[in-house]
Tab-separated table of C-alpha atoms and ligand atoms in Angstrom:
chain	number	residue	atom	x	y	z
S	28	UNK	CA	-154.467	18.281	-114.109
S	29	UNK	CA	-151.070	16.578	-114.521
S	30	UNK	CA	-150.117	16.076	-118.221
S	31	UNK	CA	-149.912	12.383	-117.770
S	32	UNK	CA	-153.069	11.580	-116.801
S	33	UNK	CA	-155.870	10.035	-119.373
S	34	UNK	CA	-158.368	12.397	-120.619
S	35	UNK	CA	-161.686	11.255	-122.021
S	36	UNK	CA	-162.033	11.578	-125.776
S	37	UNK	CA	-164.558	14.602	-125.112
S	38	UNK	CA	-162.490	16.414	-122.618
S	39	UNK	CA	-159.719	16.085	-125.341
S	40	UNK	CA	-162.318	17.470	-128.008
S	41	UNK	CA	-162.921	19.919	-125.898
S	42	UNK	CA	-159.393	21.171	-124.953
S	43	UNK	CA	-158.682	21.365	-128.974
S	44	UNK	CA	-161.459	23.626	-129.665
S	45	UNK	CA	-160.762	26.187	-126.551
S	46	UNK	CA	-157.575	26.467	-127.953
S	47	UNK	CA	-158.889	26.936	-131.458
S	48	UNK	CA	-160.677	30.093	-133.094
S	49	UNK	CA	-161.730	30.942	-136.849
S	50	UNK	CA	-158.836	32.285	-139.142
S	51	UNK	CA	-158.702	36.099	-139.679
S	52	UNK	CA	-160.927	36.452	-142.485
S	53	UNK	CA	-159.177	37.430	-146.238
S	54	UNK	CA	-160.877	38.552	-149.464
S	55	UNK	CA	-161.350	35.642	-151.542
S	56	UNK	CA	-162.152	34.890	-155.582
S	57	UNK	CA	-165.677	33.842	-155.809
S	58	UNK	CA	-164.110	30.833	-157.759
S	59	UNK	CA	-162.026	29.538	-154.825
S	60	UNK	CA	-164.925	30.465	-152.413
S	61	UNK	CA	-167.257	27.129	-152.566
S	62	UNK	CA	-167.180	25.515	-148.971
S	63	UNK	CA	-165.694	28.692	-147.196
S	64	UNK	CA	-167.800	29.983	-144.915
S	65	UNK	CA	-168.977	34.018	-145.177
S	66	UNK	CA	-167.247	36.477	-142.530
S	67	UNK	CA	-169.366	39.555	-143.805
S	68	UNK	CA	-173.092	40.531	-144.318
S	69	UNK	CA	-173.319	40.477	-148.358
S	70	UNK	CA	-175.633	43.593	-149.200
S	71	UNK	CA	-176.699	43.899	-152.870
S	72	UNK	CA	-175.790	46.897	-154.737
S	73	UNK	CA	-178.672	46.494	-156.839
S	74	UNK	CA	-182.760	45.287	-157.300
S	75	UNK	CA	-183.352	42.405	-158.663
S	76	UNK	CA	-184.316	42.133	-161.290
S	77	UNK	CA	-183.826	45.886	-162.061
S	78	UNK	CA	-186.853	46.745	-163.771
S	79	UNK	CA	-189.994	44.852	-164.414
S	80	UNK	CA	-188.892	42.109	-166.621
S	81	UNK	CA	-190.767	39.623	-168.798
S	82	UNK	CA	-190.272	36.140	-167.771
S	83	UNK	CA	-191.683	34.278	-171.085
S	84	UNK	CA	-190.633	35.012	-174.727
S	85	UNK	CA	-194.149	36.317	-176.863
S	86	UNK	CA	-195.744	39.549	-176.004
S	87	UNK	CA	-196.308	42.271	-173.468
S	88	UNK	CA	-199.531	43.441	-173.626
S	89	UNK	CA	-202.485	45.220	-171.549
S	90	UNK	CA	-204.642	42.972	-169.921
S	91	UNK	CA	-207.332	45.111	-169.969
S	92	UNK	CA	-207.394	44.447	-173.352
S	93	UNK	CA	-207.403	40.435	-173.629
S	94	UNK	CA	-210.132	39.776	-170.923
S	95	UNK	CA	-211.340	37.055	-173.520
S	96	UNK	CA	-209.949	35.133	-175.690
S	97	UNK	CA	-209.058	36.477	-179.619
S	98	UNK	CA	-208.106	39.611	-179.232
S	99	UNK	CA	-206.022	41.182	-182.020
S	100	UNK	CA	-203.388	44.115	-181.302
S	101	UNK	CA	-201.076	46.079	-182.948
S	102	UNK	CA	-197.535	44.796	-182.874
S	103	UNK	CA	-195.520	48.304	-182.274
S	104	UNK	CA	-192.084	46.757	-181.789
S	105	UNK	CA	-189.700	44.256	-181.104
S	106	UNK	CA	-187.556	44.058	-177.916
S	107	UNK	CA	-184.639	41.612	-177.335
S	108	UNK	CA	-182.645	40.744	-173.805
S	109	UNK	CA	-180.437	43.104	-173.610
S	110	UNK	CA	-182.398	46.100	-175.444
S	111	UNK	CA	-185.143	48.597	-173.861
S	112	UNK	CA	-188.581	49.323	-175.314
S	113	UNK	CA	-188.684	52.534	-176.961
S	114	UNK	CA	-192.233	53.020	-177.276
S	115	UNK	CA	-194.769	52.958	-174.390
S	116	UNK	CA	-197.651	50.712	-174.730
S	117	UNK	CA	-200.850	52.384	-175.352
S	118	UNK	CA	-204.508	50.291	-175.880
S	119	UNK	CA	-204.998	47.931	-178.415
S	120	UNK	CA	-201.316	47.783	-178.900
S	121	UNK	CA	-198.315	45.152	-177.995
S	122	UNK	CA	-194.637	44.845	-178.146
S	123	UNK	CA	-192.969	41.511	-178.929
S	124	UNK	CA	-190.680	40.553	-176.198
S	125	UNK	CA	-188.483	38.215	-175.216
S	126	UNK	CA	-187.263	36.367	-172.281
S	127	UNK	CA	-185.753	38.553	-169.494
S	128	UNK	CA	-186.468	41.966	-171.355
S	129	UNK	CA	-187.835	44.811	-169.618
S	130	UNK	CA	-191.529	45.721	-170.105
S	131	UNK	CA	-192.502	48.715	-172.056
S	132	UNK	CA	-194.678	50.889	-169.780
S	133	UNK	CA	-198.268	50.186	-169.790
S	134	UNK	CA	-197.922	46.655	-169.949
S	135	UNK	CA	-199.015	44.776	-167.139
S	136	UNK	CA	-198.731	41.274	-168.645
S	137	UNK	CA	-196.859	39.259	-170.914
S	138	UNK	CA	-198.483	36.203	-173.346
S	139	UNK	CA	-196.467	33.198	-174.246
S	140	UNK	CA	-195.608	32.979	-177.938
S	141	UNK	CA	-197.376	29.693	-178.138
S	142	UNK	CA	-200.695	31.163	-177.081
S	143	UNK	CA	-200.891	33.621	-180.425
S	144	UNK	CA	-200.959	33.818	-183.768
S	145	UNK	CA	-199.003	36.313	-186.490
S	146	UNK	CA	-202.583	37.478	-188.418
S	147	UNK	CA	-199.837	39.894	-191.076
S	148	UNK	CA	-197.600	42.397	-190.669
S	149	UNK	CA	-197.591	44.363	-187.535
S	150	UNK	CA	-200.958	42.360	-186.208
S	151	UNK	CA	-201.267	39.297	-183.535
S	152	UNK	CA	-204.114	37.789	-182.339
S	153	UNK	CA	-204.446	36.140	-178.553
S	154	UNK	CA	-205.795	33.153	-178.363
S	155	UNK	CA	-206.476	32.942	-174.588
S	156	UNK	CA	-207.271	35.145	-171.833
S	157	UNK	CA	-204.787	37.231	-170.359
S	158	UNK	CA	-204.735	38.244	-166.482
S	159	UNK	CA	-202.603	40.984	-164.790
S	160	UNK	CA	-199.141	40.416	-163.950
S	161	UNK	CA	-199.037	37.103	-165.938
S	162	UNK	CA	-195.534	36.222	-166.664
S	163	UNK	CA	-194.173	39.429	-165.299
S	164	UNK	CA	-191.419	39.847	-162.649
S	165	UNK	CA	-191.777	43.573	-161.117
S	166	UNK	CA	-188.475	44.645	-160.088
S	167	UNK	CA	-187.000	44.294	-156.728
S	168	UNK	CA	-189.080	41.079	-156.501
S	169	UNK	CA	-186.140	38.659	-155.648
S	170	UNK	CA	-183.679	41.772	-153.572
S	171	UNK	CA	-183.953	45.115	-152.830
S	172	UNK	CA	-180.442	47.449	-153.332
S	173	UNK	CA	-179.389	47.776	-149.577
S	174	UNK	CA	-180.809	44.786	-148.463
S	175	UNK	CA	-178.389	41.804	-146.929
S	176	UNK	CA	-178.705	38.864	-148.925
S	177	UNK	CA	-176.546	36.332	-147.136
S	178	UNK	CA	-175.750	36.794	-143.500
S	179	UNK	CA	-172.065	36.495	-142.218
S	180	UNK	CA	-171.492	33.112	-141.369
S	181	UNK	CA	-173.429	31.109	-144.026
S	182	UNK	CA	-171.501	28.296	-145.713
S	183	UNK	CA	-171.012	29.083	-149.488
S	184	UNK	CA	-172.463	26.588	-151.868
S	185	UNK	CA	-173.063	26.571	-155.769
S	186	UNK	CA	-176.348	28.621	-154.907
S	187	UNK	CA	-174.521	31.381	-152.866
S	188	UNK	CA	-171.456	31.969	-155.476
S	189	UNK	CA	-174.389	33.079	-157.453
S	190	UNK	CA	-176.044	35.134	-155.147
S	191	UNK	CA	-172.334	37.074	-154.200
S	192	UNK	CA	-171.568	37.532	-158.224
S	193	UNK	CA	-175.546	38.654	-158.781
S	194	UNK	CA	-174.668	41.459	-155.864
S	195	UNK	CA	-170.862	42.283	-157.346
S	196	UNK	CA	-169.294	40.781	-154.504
S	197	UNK	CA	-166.066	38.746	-156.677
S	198	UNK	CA	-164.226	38.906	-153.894
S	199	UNK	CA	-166.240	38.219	-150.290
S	200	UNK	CA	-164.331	38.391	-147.175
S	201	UNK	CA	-164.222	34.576	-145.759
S	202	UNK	CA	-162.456	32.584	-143.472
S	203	UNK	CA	-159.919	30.989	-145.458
S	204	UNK	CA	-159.181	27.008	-145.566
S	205	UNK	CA	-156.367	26.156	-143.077
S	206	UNK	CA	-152.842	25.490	-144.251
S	207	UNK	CA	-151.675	22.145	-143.104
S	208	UNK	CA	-148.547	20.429	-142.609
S	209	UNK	CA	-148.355	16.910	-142.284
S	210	UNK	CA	-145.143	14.904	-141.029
S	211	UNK	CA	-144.669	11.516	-141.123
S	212	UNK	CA	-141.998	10.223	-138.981
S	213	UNK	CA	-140.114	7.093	-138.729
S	214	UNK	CA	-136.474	5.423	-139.471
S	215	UNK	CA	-138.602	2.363	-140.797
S	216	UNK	CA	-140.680	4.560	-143.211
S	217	UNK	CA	-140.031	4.140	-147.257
S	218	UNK	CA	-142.445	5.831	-149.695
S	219	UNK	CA	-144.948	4.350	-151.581
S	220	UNK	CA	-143.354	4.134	-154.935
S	221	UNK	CA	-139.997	2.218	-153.414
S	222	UNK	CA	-139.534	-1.207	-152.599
S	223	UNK	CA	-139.501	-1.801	-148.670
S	224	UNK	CA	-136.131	-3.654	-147.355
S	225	UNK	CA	-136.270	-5.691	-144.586
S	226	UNK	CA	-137.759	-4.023	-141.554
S	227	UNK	CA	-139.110	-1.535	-143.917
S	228	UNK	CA	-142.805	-0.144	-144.311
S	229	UNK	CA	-144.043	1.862	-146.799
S	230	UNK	CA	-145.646	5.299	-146.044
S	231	UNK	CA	-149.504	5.193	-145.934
S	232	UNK	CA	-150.215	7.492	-143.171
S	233	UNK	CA	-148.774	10.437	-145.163
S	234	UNK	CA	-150.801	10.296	-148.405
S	235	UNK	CA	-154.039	9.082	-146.237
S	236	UNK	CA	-153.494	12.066	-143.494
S	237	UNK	CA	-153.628	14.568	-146.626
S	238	UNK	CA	-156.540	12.456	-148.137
S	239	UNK	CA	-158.055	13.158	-144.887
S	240	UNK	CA	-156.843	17.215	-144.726
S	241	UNK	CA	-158.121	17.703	-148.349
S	242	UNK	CA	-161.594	15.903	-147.181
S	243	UNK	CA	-161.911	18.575	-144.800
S	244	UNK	CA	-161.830	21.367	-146.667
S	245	UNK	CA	-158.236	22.534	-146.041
S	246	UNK	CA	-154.911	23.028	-148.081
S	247	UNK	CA	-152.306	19.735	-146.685
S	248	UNK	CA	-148.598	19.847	-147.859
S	249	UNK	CA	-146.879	16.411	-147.181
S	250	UNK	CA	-143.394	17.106	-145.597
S	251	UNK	CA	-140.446	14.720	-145.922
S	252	UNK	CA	-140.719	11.660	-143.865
S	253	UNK	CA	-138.593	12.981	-140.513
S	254	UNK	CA	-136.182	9.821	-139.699
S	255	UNK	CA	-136.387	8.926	-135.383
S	256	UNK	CA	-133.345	11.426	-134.810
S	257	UNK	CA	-133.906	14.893	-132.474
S	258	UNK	CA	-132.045	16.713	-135.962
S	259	UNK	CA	-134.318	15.334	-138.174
S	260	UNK	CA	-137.845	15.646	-135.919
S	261	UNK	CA	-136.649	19.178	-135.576
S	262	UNK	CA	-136.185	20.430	-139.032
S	263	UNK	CA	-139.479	19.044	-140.127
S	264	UNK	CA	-141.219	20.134	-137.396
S	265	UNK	CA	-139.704	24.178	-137.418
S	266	UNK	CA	-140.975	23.740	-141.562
S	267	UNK	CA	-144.740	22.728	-140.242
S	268	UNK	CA	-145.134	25.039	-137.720
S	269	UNK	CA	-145.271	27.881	-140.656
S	270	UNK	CA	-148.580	26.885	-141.215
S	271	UNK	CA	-151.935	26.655	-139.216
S	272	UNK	CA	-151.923	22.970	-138.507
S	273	UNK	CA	-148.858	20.975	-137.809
S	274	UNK	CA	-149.965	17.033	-137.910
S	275	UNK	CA	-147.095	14.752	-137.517
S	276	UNK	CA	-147.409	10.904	-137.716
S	277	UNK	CA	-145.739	8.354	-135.159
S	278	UNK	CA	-143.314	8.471	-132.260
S	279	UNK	CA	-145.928	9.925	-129.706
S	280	UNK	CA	-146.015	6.557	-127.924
S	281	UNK	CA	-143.770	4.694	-125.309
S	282	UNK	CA	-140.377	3.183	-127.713
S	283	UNK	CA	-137.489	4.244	-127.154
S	284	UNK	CA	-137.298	6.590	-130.436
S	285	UNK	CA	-140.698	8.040	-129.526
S	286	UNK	CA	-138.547	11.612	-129.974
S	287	UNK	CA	-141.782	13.625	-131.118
S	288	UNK	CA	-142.926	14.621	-127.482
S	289	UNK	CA	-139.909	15.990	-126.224
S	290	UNK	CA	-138.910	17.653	-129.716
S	291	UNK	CA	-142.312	19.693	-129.683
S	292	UNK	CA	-141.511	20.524	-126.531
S	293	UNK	CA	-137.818	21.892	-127.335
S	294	UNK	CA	-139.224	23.609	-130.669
S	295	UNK	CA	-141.548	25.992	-128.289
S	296	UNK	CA	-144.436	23.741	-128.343
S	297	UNK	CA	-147.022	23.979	-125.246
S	298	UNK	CA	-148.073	20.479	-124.947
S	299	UNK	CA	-151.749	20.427	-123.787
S	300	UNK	CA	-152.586	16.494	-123.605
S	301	UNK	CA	-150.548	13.288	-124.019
S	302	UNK	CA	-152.861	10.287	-124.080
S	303	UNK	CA	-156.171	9.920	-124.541
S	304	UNK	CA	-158.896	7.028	-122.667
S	305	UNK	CA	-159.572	5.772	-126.450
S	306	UNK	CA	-158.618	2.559	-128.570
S	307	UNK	CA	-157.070	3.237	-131.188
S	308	UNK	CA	-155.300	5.957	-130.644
S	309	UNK	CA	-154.109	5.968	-127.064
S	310	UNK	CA	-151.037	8.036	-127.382
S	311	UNK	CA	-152.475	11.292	-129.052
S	312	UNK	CA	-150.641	13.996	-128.023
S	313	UNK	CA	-152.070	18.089	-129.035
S	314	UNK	CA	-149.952	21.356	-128.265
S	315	UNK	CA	-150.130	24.976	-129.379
S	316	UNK	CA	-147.162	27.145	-130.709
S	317	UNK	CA	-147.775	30.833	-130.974
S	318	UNK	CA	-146.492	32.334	-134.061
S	319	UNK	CA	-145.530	36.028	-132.656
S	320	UNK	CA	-147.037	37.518	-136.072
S	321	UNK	CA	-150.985	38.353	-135.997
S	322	UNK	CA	-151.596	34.790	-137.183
S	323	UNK	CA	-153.191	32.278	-134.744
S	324	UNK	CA	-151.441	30.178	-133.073
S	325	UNK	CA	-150.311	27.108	-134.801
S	326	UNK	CA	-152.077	23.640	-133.802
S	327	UNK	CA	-150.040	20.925	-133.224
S	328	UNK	CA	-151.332	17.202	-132.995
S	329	UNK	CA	-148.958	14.183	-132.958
S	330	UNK	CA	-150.675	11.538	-133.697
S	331	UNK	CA	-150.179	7.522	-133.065
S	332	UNK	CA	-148.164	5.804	-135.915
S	333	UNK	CA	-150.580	3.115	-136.243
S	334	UNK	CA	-152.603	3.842	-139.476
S	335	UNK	CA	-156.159	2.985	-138.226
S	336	UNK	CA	-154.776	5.055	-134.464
S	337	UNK	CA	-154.141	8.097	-136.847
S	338	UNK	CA	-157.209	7.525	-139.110
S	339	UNK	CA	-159.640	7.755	-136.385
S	340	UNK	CA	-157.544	10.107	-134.463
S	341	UNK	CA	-157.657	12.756	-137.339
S	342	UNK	CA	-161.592	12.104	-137.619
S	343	UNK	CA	-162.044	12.596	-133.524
S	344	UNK	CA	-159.716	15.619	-133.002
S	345	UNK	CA	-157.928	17.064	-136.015
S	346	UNK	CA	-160.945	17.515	-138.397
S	347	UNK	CA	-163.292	19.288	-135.517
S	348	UNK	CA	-160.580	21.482	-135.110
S	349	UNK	CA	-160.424	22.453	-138.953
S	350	UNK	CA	-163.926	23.036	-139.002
S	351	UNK	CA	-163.453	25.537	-136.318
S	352	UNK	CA	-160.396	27.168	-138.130
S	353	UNK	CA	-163.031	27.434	-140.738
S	354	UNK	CA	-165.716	28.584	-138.689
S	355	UNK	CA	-168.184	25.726	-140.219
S	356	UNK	CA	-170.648	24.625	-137.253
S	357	UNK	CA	-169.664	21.251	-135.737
S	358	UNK	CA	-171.196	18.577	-138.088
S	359	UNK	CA	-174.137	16.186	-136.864
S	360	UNK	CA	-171.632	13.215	-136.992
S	361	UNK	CA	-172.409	11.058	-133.853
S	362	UNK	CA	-175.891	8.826	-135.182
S	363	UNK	CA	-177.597	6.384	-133.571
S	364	UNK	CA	-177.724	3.675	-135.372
S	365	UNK	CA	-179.750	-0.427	-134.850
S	366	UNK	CA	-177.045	-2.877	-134.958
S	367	UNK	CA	-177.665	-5.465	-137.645
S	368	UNK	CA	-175.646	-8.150	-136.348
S	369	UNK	CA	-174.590	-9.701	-132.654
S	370	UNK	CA	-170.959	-8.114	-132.212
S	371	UNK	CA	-169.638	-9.215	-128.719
S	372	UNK	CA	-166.992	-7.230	-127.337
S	373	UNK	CA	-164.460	-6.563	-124.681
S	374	UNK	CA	-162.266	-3.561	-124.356
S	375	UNK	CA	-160.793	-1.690	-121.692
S	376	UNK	CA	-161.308	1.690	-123.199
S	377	UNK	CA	-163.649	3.248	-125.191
S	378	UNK	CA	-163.484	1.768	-128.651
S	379	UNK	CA	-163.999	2.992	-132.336
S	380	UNK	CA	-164.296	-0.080	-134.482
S	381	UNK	CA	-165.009	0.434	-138.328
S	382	UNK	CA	-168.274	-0.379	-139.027
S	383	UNK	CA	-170.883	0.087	-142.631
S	384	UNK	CA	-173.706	2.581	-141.996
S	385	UNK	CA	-177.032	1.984	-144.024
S	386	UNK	CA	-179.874	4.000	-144.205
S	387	UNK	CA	-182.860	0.631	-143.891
S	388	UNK	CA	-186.204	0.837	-142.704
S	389	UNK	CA	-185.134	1.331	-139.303
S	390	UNK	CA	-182.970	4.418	-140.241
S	391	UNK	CA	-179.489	4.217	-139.756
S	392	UNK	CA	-178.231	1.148	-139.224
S	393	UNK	CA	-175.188	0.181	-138.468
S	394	UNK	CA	-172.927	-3.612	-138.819
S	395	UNK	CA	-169.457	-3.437	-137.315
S	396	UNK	CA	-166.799	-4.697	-140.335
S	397	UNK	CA	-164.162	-7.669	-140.083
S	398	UNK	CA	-161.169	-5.562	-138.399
S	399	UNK	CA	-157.538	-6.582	-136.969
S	400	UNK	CA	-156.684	-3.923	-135.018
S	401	UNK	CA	-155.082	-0.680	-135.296
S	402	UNK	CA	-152.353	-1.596	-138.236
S	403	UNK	CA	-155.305	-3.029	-140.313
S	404	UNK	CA	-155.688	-0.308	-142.453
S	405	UNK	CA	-157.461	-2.211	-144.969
S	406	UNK	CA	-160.053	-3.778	-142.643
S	407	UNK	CA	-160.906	0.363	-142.909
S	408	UNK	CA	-161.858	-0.191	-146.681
S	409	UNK	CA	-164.980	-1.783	-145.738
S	410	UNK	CA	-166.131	0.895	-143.166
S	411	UNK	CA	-167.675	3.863	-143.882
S	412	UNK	CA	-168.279	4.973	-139.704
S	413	UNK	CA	-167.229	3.461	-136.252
S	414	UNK	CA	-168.880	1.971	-133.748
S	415	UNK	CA	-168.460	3.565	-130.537
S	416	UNK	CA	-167.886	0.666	-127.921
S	417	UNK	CA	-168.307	1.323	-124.346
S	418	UNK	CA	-165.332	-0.324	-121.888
S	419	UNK	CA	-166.364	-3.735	-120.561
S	420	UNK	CA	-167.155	-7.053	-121.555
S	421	UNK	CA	-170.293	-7.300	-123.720
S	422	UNK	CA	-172.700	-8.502	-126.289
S	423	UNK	CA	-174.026	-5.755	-128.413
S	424	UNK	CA	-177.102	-7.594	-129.986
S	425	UNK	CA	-179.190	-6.771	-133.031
S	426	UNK	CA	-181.547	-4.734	-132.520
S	427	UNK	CA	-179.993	-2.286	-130.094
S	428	UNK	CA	-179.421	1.114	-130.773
S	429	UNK	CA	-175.419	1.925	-130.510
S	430	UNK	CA	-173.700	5.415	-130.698
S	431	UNK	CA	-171.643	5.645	-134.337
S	432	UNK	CA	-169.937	8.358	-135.944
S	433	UNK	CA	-169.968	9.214	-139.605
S	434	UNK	CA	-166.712	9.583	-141.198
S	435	UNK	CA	-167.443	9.631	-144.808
S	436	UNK	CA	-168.991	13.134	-145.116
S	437	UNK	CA	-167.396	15.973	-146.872
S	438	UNK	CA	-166.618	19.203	-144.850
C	7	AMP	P1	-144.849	4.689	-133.778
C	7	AMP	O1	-145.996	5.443	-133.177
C	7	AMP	O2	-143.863	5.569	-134.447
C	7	AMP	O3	-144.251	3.753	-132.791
C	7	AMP	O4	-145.487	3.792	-134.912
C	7	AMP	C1	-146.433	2.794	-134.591
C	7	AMP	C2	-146.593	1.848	-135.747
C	7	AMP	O5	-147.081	2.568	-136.871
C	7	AMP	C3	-145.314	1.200	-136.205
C	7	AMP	O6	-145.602	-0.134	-136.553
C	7	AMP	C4	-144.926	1.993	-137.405
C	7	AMP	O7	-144.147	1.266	-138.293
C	7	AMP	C5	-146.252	2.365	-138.000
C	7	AMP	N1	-146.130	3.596	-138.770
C	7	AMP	C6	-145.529	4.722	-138.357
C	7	AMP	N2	-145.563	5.675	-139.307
C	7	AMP	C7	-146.210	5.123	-140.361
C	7	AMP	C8	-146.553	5.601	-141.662
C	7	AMP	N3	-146.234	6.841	-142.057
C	7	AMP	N4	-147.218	4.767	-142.477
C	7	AMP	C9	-147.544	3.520	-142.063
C	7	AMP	N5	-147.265	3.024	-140.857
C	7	AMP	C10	-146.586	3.803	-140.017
C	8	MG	MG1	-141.952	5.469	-135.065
């Protein structure tokens, strides 16, 4: 296909991801881990728990010799977490205990300290009926040493860390979160703590974009804003293409210092697509520059200068491509959703327009939000997903189900 010609947004999704695969996987602190996604069967190193273990503080005991209620036993000694019972437990006897201490052998159960009574020294009485195994974990119960306890490819949450530190893996091999450079580019461009001069704008894209990057579970660095001159495009761009995503911001479209394209190009970029069938975003532009080391080639998106264009252009492209990087399974994100209100509309290409998403008795539903157009970044305040308008002139009434995509999750 010629590189001019319009792809659809999902033939564009799908040209990103063919040319995208999961980072070599590193060895990574169990307290940077959270999010990361396994690379490696986790096998334990040990049972769990590693002996039979009493799960209540009070007293192991024989059942056999509390089938009713009020027995009295012998109290032959006293066994904290951390310590092991010296003495095995023989009839009539028991051995105060406490929670997560191993059982002495010959116990087979374990009474809670609030269901006894201290008669003296050295003597307890039981003042309930005791069964086998009560409030006893055997060991092995939860793992077995040898057996994998998380599979290769799980996403790590709180629950997992656990799980890796239980089995001694500090370090698990993951796929790591993806460098990314963003640059914003622009001779109009001041940043956000200067005054803008006449002409002037200040630089939202760049702090949003890394916003956007950190959302997704990745590590942004904002570059220096790149001024609309082939010397300055280029030295930014040769600094981003060190890492695994290069995202730069404005002059992908028609004007006449609209230098990104060709600088890409020059800088040993492949372009793959220029232009997408989409509104906002229209002049999205993705290419791929190997990296001649056994890294992965670096990603390279150029997205529209328009804030709202790049907004929804990182959301559509850039973060499916980090989640691949990251090997997390595409997210759920397109919904169908009951419009709540009439929203007429005519468009000539496939439109995102920001929109609230509610969970009501209906499910999701979905009411498109007050919006200006692509520089109307704070009509995006109000919006927590888009609508995704088909092209054509029409009424979208209440009641019908529409196609929206979620873009307030957390990757
Ligand atoms: P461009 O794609 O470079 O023609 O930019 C399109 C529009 O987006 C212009 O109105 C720019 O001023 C604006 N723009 C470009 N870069 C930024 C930025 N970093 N922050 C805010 N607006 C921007
Ligand atoms: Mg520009």
């Amino acid at each position: 296909m010629p590189k001019s010609a319009m792809l659809s947004v999902s033939e564009a999704q799908s040209l990103i991801l063919a040319a995208t695969s999961p980072l070599p996987p590193c060895a990574i602190p169990l307290r940077e881990a959270v999010g990361l996604v396994l690379a490696e069967d986790a096998v334990s190193d040990l049972d769990a728990p590693p002996f039979d273990k009493a799960m209540m503080d009070g007293y192991a005991v024989r059942a056999s010799d509390a089938a009713e209620s009020g027995a009295e036993l012998t109290v032959i000694e006293e066994v904290t977490a951390g310590r092991t019972p010296t003495l095995p437990l023989g009839p009539g006897q028991a051995t105060r205990i406490m929670t997560g201490a191993p059982l002495p052998a010959g116990a087979d159960a374990v009474v809670m300290i609030e269901r006894t009574r201290l008669l003296g020294p050295g003597r307890v009485r039981l003042d309930t009926v005791v069964k086998p195994e009560q409030n006893v974990l055997r060991r092995a119960t939860e793992m077995r040493r040898g057996e994998v306890v998380l599979a290769a490819g799980t996403q790590l949450r709180p629950q997992e860390i656990g799980v890796l530190a239980l089995v001694g893996r500090a370090t698990p091999l993951c796929h790591p979160r993806p460098r990314v450079a963003i640059v914003p580019t622009g001779d109009e461009i001041v940043e956000p703590h200067e005054q803008p001069g006449p002409g002037q704008i200040r630089n939202s894209n760049g702090p949003m974009l890394l916003a956007q990057v950190q959302r997704a579970g990745a590590f942004g660095r904002l570059l220096a804003t790149a001024r609309d001159t082939e010397a300055s495009l280029r030295e930014q761009v040769s600094l981003g293409l060190q890492d695994d995503v290069l995202i730069l911001s404005g002059g992908v479209s028609a004007g006449k210092l609209d230098l990104v394209p060709e600088v890409l190009a020059r800088s040993g970029v492949r372009i793959e697509f220029h232009k997408v069938e989409m509104k906002p975003g229209k002049p999205m532009l993705f290419g791929v520059k190997e990296r001649g080391n056994a890294s992965p080639p670096t990603l390279v998106f150029g997205l529209p200068g328009n804030p709202v264009s790049g907004y929804v252009c990182f959301e559509l492209f850039v973060r499916p491509a980090l989640r691949r990087l990251r090997n997390v399974p595409p997210g759920p994100s397109l919904v169908q959703a009951t419009l709540t209100v009439d929203h007429p509309h005519r468009t000539d290409r496939p439109t995102y327009h920001p929109a609230r998403l509610t969970v009501g008795d209906r499910g999701w539903e979905a009411q498109a939000t007050p919006w200006f157009g692509s520089a109307d970044l704070r009509g995006l305040t109000a919006a927590n997903a888009l609508l995704v308008l088909p092209p054509g002139d029409h009424h979208h009434t209440a009641g019908t189900l529409v196609p929206v995509l979620r873009v307030e999750t957390e990757d």
